[in-house]
Coordinates of C-alpha atoms and ligand atoms in Angstrom, one line a residue:
M518 CA 0.0 0.0 0.0
Y519 CA 2.8 2.4 0.8
N520 CA 5.6 2.6 -1.7
T521 CA 7.8 4.3 1.0
P522 CA 7.0 2.4 4.2
L523 CA 8.1 3.5 7.7
L524 CA 10.2 0.3 8.0
D525 CA 11.2 -2.5 5.6
L526 CA 12.1 -5.6 7.5
K527 CA 12.2 -7.7 4.3
A528 CA 15.0 -5.6 2.9
Q529 CA 17.0 -6.2 6.1
Y530 CA 16.3 -9.9 6.0
K531 CA 17.4 -10.1 2.4
S532 CA 20.8 -8.7 3.5
I533 CA 21.4 -11.3 6.1
R534 CA 19.3 -14.2 4.8
K535 CA 22.0 -16.8 4.1
E536 CA 23.8 -16.3 7.5
A537 CA 20.5 -16.1 9.4
N538 CA 19.0 -19.2 7.8
A539 CA 22.2 -21.2 8.5
A540 CA 22.2 -20.1 12.1
I541 CA 18.6 -21.1 12.5
K542 CA 19.2 -24.4 10.9
K543 CA 22.1 -25.0 13.3
V544 CA 19.8 -24.5 16.3
L545 CA 17.2 -26.7 14.7
D546 CA 19.7 -29.5 14.3
E547 CA 20.8 -29.1 17.8
Q548 CA 17.2 -28.8 19.1
S549 CA 18.5 -26.6 21.8
F550 CA 15.8 -23.9 22.2
I551 CA 15.8 -22.4 25.7
L552 CA 18.8 -20.5 27.1
G553 CA 21.4 -22.3 25.0
K554 CA 24.9 -21.4 23.9
D555 CA 23.8 -18.7 21.6
V556 CA 22.0 -16.9 24.4
E557 CA 25.2 -17.1 26.5
E558 CA 27.3 -15.7 23.7
L559 CA 24.9 -13.0 22.9
E560 CA 24.8 -12.0 26.5
E561 CA 28.6 -11.6 26.6
E562 CA 28.5 -9.7 23.3
I563 CA 25.7 -7.3 24.4
A564 CA 27.4 -6.7 27.8
S565 CA 30.6 -5.8 26.0
Y566 CA 28.8 -3.7 23.4
C567 CA 26.9 -1.7 26.0
G568 CA 30.0 -1.4 28.3
T569 CA 28.5 -3.3 31.2
K570 CA 29.8 -6.3 33.2
H571 CA 26.7 -8.4 32.8
A572 CA 23.7 -9.1 30.5
V573 CA 20.7 -11.3 31.0
G574 CA 18.5 -12.4 28.1
V575 CA 14.7 -12.3 28.9
A576 CA 11.5 -12.7 27.0
S577 CA 10.8 -9.1 26.0
G578 CA 11.8 -5.5 26.6
T579 CA 8.8 -5.1 28.9
D580 CA 10.0 -8.0 31.0
A581 CA 13.5 -6.5 31.0
I582 CA 12.2 -3.3 32.6
Q583 CA 10.0 -5.2 35.0
L584 CA 12.6 -7.7 36.2
A585 CA 15.3 -5.1 36.5
L586 CA 13.0 -2.9 38.6
R587 CA 12.1 -5.8 40.9
A588 CA 15.8 -6.7 41.2
A589 CA 16.4 -3.0 42.1
G590 CA 14.0 -3.4 45.0
V591 CA 10.8 -2.0 43.6
G592 CA 7.6 -3.6 44.9
S593 CA 4.1 -3.0 46.1
G594 CA 3.4 0.6 47.3
D595 CA 6.5 2.1 45.8
E596 CA 6.7 5.0 43.4
V597 CA 8.8 5.0 40.3
I598 CA 9.5 8.3 38.5
T599 CA 9.1 8.2 34.7
V600 CA 7.6 10.1 31.8
P601 CA 4.1 10.0 30.3
F602 CA 5.5 10.4 26.7
T603 CA 6.6 6.8 26.0
F604 CA 5.2 3.4 25.1
I605 CA 2.8 1.9 27.6
A606 CA 5.3 -0.9 28.5
T607 CA 7.5 1.5 30.5
A608 CA 4.7 2.3 33.0
E609 CA 3.1 -1.1 32.7
A610 CA 6.2 -2.8 34.0
I611 CA 6.1 -0.4 37.1
S612 CA 2.3 -1.0 37.7
N613 CA 2.6 -4.8 37.3
L614 CA 5.0 -4.8 40.3
G615 CA 2.3 -3.2 42.4
A616 CA 4.2 0.2 42.2
R617 CA 2.9 3.5 41.0
P618 CA 4.2 5.5 38.1
A619 CA 5.0 9.0 39.2
F620 CA 5.1 11.0 36.0
V621 CA 7.3 14.0 35.2
D622 CA 7.1 16.0 32.0
I623 CA 9.5 15.8 29.0
D624 CA 11.8 18.5 27.7
I625 CA 10.1 19.6 24.5
K626 CA 13.3 19.8 22.5
T627 CA 14.6 16.3 23.1
Y628 CA 11.2 14.7 23.9
T629 CA 12.9 13.0 26.9
M630 CA 12.7 13.3 30.6
D631 CA 13.3 16.9 31.9
P632 CA 16.0 16.3 34.6
R633 CA 15.1 19.6 36.3
L634 CA 11.7 18.1 37.3
V635 CA 12.9 14.9 38.9
E636 CA 14.0 16.0 42.4
R637 CA 10.8 17.8 43.2
R638 CA 8.8 14.7 42.3
M639 CA 10.6 12.6 44.8
T640 CA 8.7 11.4 48.0
D641 CA 9.5 9.0 50.8
K642 CA 8.0 6.3 48.6
T643 CA 10.2 6.9 45.6
R644 CA 12.2 3.7 44.8
A645 CA 13.5 4.1 41.3
I646 CA 13.6 6.3 38.2
V647 CA 13.0 5.0 34.7
P648 CA 14.4 7.5 32.1
V649 CA 13.4 6.6 28.5
H650 CA 15.9 7.1 25.8
L651 CA 13.2 7.9 23.3
Y652 CA 13.6 7.7 19.6
G653 CA 17.2 6.7 20.0
Q654 CA 18.6 9.6 22.0
C655 CA 19.8 9.4 25.6
V656 CA 18.2 11.4 28.4
D657 CA 20.4 14.1 30.0
M658 CA 21.4 11.6 32.6
D659 CA 24.1 13.2 34.9
P660 CA 21.7 15.5 36.9
I661 CA 19.4 12.5 37.3
I662 CA 22.2 10.2 38.5
K663 CA 23.3 12.9 40.9
V664 CA 20.0 13.3 42.7
A665 CA 19.3 9.5 42.6
N666 CA 22.7 8.7 44.2
S667 CA 22.3 11.3 46.8
R668 CA 18.9 9.7 47.9
G669 CA 19.8 6.0 47.3
I670 CA 17.3 5.7 44.5
K671 CA 17.9 3.2 41.7
I672 CA 17.9 4.0 38.0
V673 CA 16.7 1.5 35.3
E674 CA 17.1 3.0 31.8
D675 CA 14.5 2.1 29.2
C676 CA 16.8 1.5 26.3
A677 CA 14.2 -0.2 24.1
Q678 CA 14.7 2.4 21.4
A679 CA 18.3 3.2 22.1
I680 CA 20.8 0.3 21.9
G681 CA 24.1 1.8 20.6
A682 CA 23.2 5.4 21.6
A683 CA 25.7 7.2 23.7
Y684 CA 25.8 10.0 26.3
K685 CA 29.1 11.8 27.0
G686 CA 30.9 8.8 25.6
R687 CA 29.1 6.2 27.6
K688 CA 26.6 3.8 26.1
A689 CA 22.8 3.6 26.8
G690 CA 22.3 0.8 29.4
S691 CA 25.6 1.6 31.2
L692 CA 24.5 4.9 32.8
G693 CA 22.1 3.8 35.5
D694 CA 22.0 0.7 37.8
A695 CA 20.5 -1.3 35.0
G696 CA 19.4 -1.0 31.4
A697 CA 16.5 -2.7 29.6
I698 CA 16.8 -3.6 25.9
S699 CA 14.1 -4.7 23.6
F700 CA 14.6 -7.0 20.6
F701 CA 11.0 -6.5 19.3
P702 CA 11.3 -7.0 15.5
S703 CA 10.9 -3.3 14.7
K704 CA 13.6 -2.1 17.1
N705 CA 17.1 -1.2 15.9
L706 CA 18.3 -4.6 16.9
G707 CA 15.3 -6.7 16.2
A708 CA 14.8 -10.5 16.6
F709 CA 12.4 -12.7 14.6
G710 CA 10.0 -12.6 17.5
D711 CA 10.0 -11.2 21.0
G712 CA 13.1 -10.8 23.1
G713 CA 14.8 -8.5 25.6
M714 CA 17.9 -8.1 27.8
V715 CA 18.9 -6.6 31.1
V716 CA 22.4 -5.1 31.2
T717 CA 24.0 -4.1 34.4
D718 CA 27.2 -3.7 36.4
D719 CA 25.5 -4.5 39.6
E720 CA 26.1 -8.1 40.9
D721 CA 22.9 -8.3 42.9
I722 CA 20.7 -7.1 40.1
Y723 CA 22.4 -9.5 37.7
N724 CA 22.0 -12.5 40.0
D725 CA 18.3 -11.6 40.9
V726 CA 17.3 -11.2 37.2
K727 CA 19.0 -14.4 36.3
L728 CA 17.0 -16.2 39.1
M729 CA 13.7 -14.5 38.3
R730 CA 13.7 -15.4 34.6
V731 CA 13.7 -19.1 35.4
H732 CA 11.0 -19.3 38.2
G733 CA 13.4 -18.2 40.9
S734 CA 15.5 -21.3 40.5
A735 CA 19.3 -21.5 40.7
S736 CA 19.2 -25.2 40.4
K737 CA 16.5 -27.4 39.0
Y738 CA 13.3 -27.8 41.2
S739 CA 14.7 -25.7 44.0
H740 CA 13.1 -22.2 44.2
S741 CA 14.5 -19.5 46.4
I742 CA 12.1 -16.8 45.2
L743 CA 9.0 -16.6 43.1
G744 CA 9.9 -15.7 39.6
Y745 CA 8.7 -15.8 36.0
N746 CA 9.1 -17.8 32.9
S747 CA 10.9 -15.0 30.9
R748 CA 13.7 -16.4 28.8
L749 CA 15.3 -15.5 25.5
D750 CA 15.1 -18.2 22.9
N751 CA 18.2 -19.6 21.5
L752 CA 16.9 -19.2 18.0
Q753 CA 16.4 -15.5 18.6
A754 CA 19.9 -15.2 20.1
A755 CA 21.4 -16.9 17.1
V756 CA 19.8 -14.4 14.8
L757 CA 20.6 -11.4 17.0
K758 CA 24.3 -12.3 17.1
I759 CA 24.4 -11.9 13.3
K760 CA 22.5 -8.6 13.4
L761 CA 24.6 -7.2 16.3
K762 CA 27.7 -7.3 14.0
R763 CA 25.9 -5.0 11.6
L764 CA 24.2 -2.7 14.2
D765 CA 26.8 0.1 14.2
G766 CA 26.7 0.2 10.3
W767 CA 22.9 0.3 10.4
A768 CA 23.0 3.2 13.0
E769 CA 25.4 5.1 10.7
K770 CA 23.0 4.7 7.8
R771 CA 20.1 6.0 10.0
R772 CA 22.2 9.0 11.0
E773 CA 23.1 9.6 7.3
N774 CA 19.4 9.5 6.4
A775 CA 18.6 11.9 9.3
R776 CA 21.3 14.3 8.1
F777 CA 19.9 14.2 4.6
Y778 CA 16.5 15.1 5.9
N779 CA 17.9 17.8 8.2
T780 CA 19.7 19.6 5.4
H781 CA 16.5 20.0 3.6
F782 CA 13.9 20.4 6.3
S783 CA 15.8 22.7 8.8
K784 CA 15.3 25.6 6.4
L785 CA 11.6 25.1 6.3
E786 CA 9.7 27.4 8.6
R787 CA 7.3 25.8 11.1
I788 CA 8.9 22.4 10.7
T789 CA 11.1 21.4 13.6
V790 CA 13.7 18.8 12.9
P791 CA 15.1 16.6 15.7
F792 CA 17.3 18.3 18.3
V793 CA 20.4 16.3 19.2
A794 CA 22.0 17.3 22.5
P795 CA 25.7 18.0 21.8
H796 CA 26.9 15.3 24.2
N797 CA 24.7 12.6 22.5
V798 CA 25.2 10.1 19.8
H799 CA 21.7 9.5 18.4
V800 CA 20.7 6.2 16.7
Y801 CA 17.5 7.4 15.2
H802 CA 15.2 4.6 16.0
Q803 CA 12.7 7.2 14.8
Y804 CA 13.2 10.4 12.9
V805 CA 10.6 12.7 14.3
L806 CA 9.4 16.1 13.1
M807 CA 7.3 18.6 14.9
V808 CA 4.8 20.8 13.2
D809 CA 1.8 22.9 14.3
S810 CA -0.8 20.6 15.8
K811 CA -3.4 22.1 13.4
L812 CA -1.3 20.9 10.5
R813 CA -0.1 17.5 11.7
D814 CA -3.0 15.4 10.6
K815 CA -3.2 17.1 7.2
F816 CA 0.5 16.5 6.8
I817 CA 0.1 12.7 7.5
E818 CA -2.9 12.6 5.1
Y819 CA -0.8 14.3 2.4
L820 CA 2.1 11.9 2.9
T821 CA -0.3 8.9 2.9
A822 CA -1.9 10.0 -0.3
N823 CA 1.5 10.1 -1.8
G824 CA 2.5 6.6 -0.7
I825 CA 4.7 7.7 2.2
E826 CA 4.0 6.0 5.5
S827 CA 4.5 8.2 8.7
R828 CA 3.3 7.5 12.3
V829 CA 2.5 9.2 15.5
Y830 CA 4.7 8.0 18.4
Y831 CA 2.6 8.5 20.6
P832 CA -0.8 10.0 20.1
I833 CA -2.1 9.8 23.8
P834 CA 0.2 10.5 26.7
L835 CA 0.1 7.8 29.4
H836 CA -1.4 10.0 32.1
L837 CA -4.5 10.4 29.9
Q838 CA -4.9 6.7 29.1
Q839 CA -8.0 5.0 30.4
C840 CA -5.9 2.3 32.1
Y841 CA -4.4 5.0 34.3
K842 CA -7.6 6.9 35.1
D843 CA -7.1 5.9 38.8
L844 CA -3.9 7.7 39.1
G845 CA -5.9 10.9 39.0
Y846 CA -4.1 12.9 36.4
K847 CA -5.9 15.3 34.1
K848 CA -5.3 17.1 30.8
G849 CA -2.9 20.0 31.3
D850 CA -0.8 18.2 33.9
F851 CA 2.1 17.6 31.5
P852 CA 1.9 20.2 28.7
N853 CA 5.1 19.2 26.8
S854 CA 4.1 15.5 26.6
E855 CA 0.6 16.5 25.5
K856 CA 2.0 19.0 22.9
A857 CA 4.4 16.3 21.6
C858 CA 1.4 13.9 21.2
L859 CA -0.5 16.4 19.1
S860 CA 2.3 17.8 16.9
T861 CA 4.9 15.1 16.1
L862 CA 5.2 12.5 13.4
A863 CA 7.9 10.0 12.4
L864 CA 9.2 9.6 8.9
P865 CA 10.9 6.6 7.4
V866 CA 14.6 6.6 8.5
Y867 CA 15.4 2.9 8.4
P868 CA 18.9 1.9 7.2
E869 CA 17.9 0.3 3.9
L870 CA 16.1 3.3 2.7
K871 CA 17.2 4.1 -0.9
K872 CA 18.5 7.5 -2.0
S873 CA 15.6 7.8 -4.4
D874 CA 13.2 7.1 -1.4
K875 CA 14.8 9.8 0.6
K876 CA 14.6 12.3 -2.2
Y877 CA 11.0 11.5 -2.8
V878 CA 10.2 12.0 0.9
V879 CA 11.9 15.4 0.8
E880 CA 10.1 16.4 -2.4
K881 CA 6.7 15.6 -0.9
V882 CA 7.4 17.3 2.5
K883 CA 8.5 20.4 0.6
E884 CA 5.3 20.2 -1.6
F885 CA 3.2 20.0 1.5
H886 CA 5.1 22.9 3.1
K887 CA 4.3 25.1 0.0
K888 CA 0.6 24.4 0.6
V889 CA 0.7 25.2 4.3
H890 CA -0.5 28.8 3.9
I891 CA -3.5 27.6 1.8
I892 CA -4.4 25.0 4.4
E893 CA -4.2 27.5 7.2
R894 CA -6.7 29.8 5.4
E895 CA -9.2 27.0 5.0
Ligands
PLP1521 C1 9.3 -1.4 22.5 C2 9.4 -0.6 23.8 C3 9.2 -1.3 25.0 C4 8.8 -2.7 25.2 O1 9.6 -3.6 24.5 P1 8.9 -5.1 24.1 O2 10.1 -5.9 23.7 O3 8.0 -4.9 23.0 O4 8.3 -5.6 25.3 C5 9.4 -0.5 26.2 N1 9.7 0.8 26.1 C6 9.8 1.5 25.0 C7 10.1 2.9 25.0 C8 9.6 0.8 23.8 O5 9.7 1.5 22.6

């Protein structure tokens, strides 16, 4: 339906097909599916890639957040500070532990947690902070680390969109007490199904997550705590090892695509291109533009009519979701998050995007831009 889709996983598969198929065949021949050798090797490789001592493969990014938080001591009645401008999984992981998400607003330039708001949101019940490295760019972590350390509060980074991103030379996942990675197929490092990983330097968090993912069991049929069934498949790990070798190259392509868009779009009035903080290396999980909220939906319509897929991440902030009605938030509580929901859209930025596709997107965005004054008079 779209001649320029938001993501083209088939193009990526084509580029690794032989290697991936051989790796899958090997796992099939061995019939070793749960937590096998490939999982162990991937854990070592991801830990080394992220600059942490340890990594533990789990069933999803959501589980990675939840298990890391529980290992960091979060439980019933606690509060965990995070943002309302993120995917539901961030807050869901908190709530499913019986804790309560305590939201703080985002910085409107970076779309990530505003570190200036964190300290005043802390209470006696605050146990942890979950900064979300949204769209592939790290949160401004140092001020958050400073207040968290001074109060003994743990940090679990939501790195679902940011594997490979860096902040002041340090990799996403190595900045807090633990990092949660997602291998959901559409993420920058995507499996052929669900998967996730916790990365950490902390021995206790490492040991706890390892226990939790196999029913709280260090040796068979002996259970020291109640855990979960949350393991990474060996098949997925075998595929991910192949993709990990290419991840930096893919990120470079994403940055190249973003630069191409920026050179054309930054001159256009009323279109705001992504802001990259000077200390950050962005991995552009998404390339997101901001326009006037009155124009946003017409913009999407125009792109759709021209075969270009774009998408809103995210249309409804978490504090206004029906499932969080009981938290008692209302419209206006987090103006930046609400503004971002109404005025942003993501364009195709995936690594396999062809030069002709990029040029076509630029052409159509410019065409729309020319029509803006007409639309505004309507
Ligand atoms: C994808 C995503 C998750 C959840 O990851 P899953 O692997 O799908 O469970 C969590 N947080 C953010 C910001 C995400 O984008």
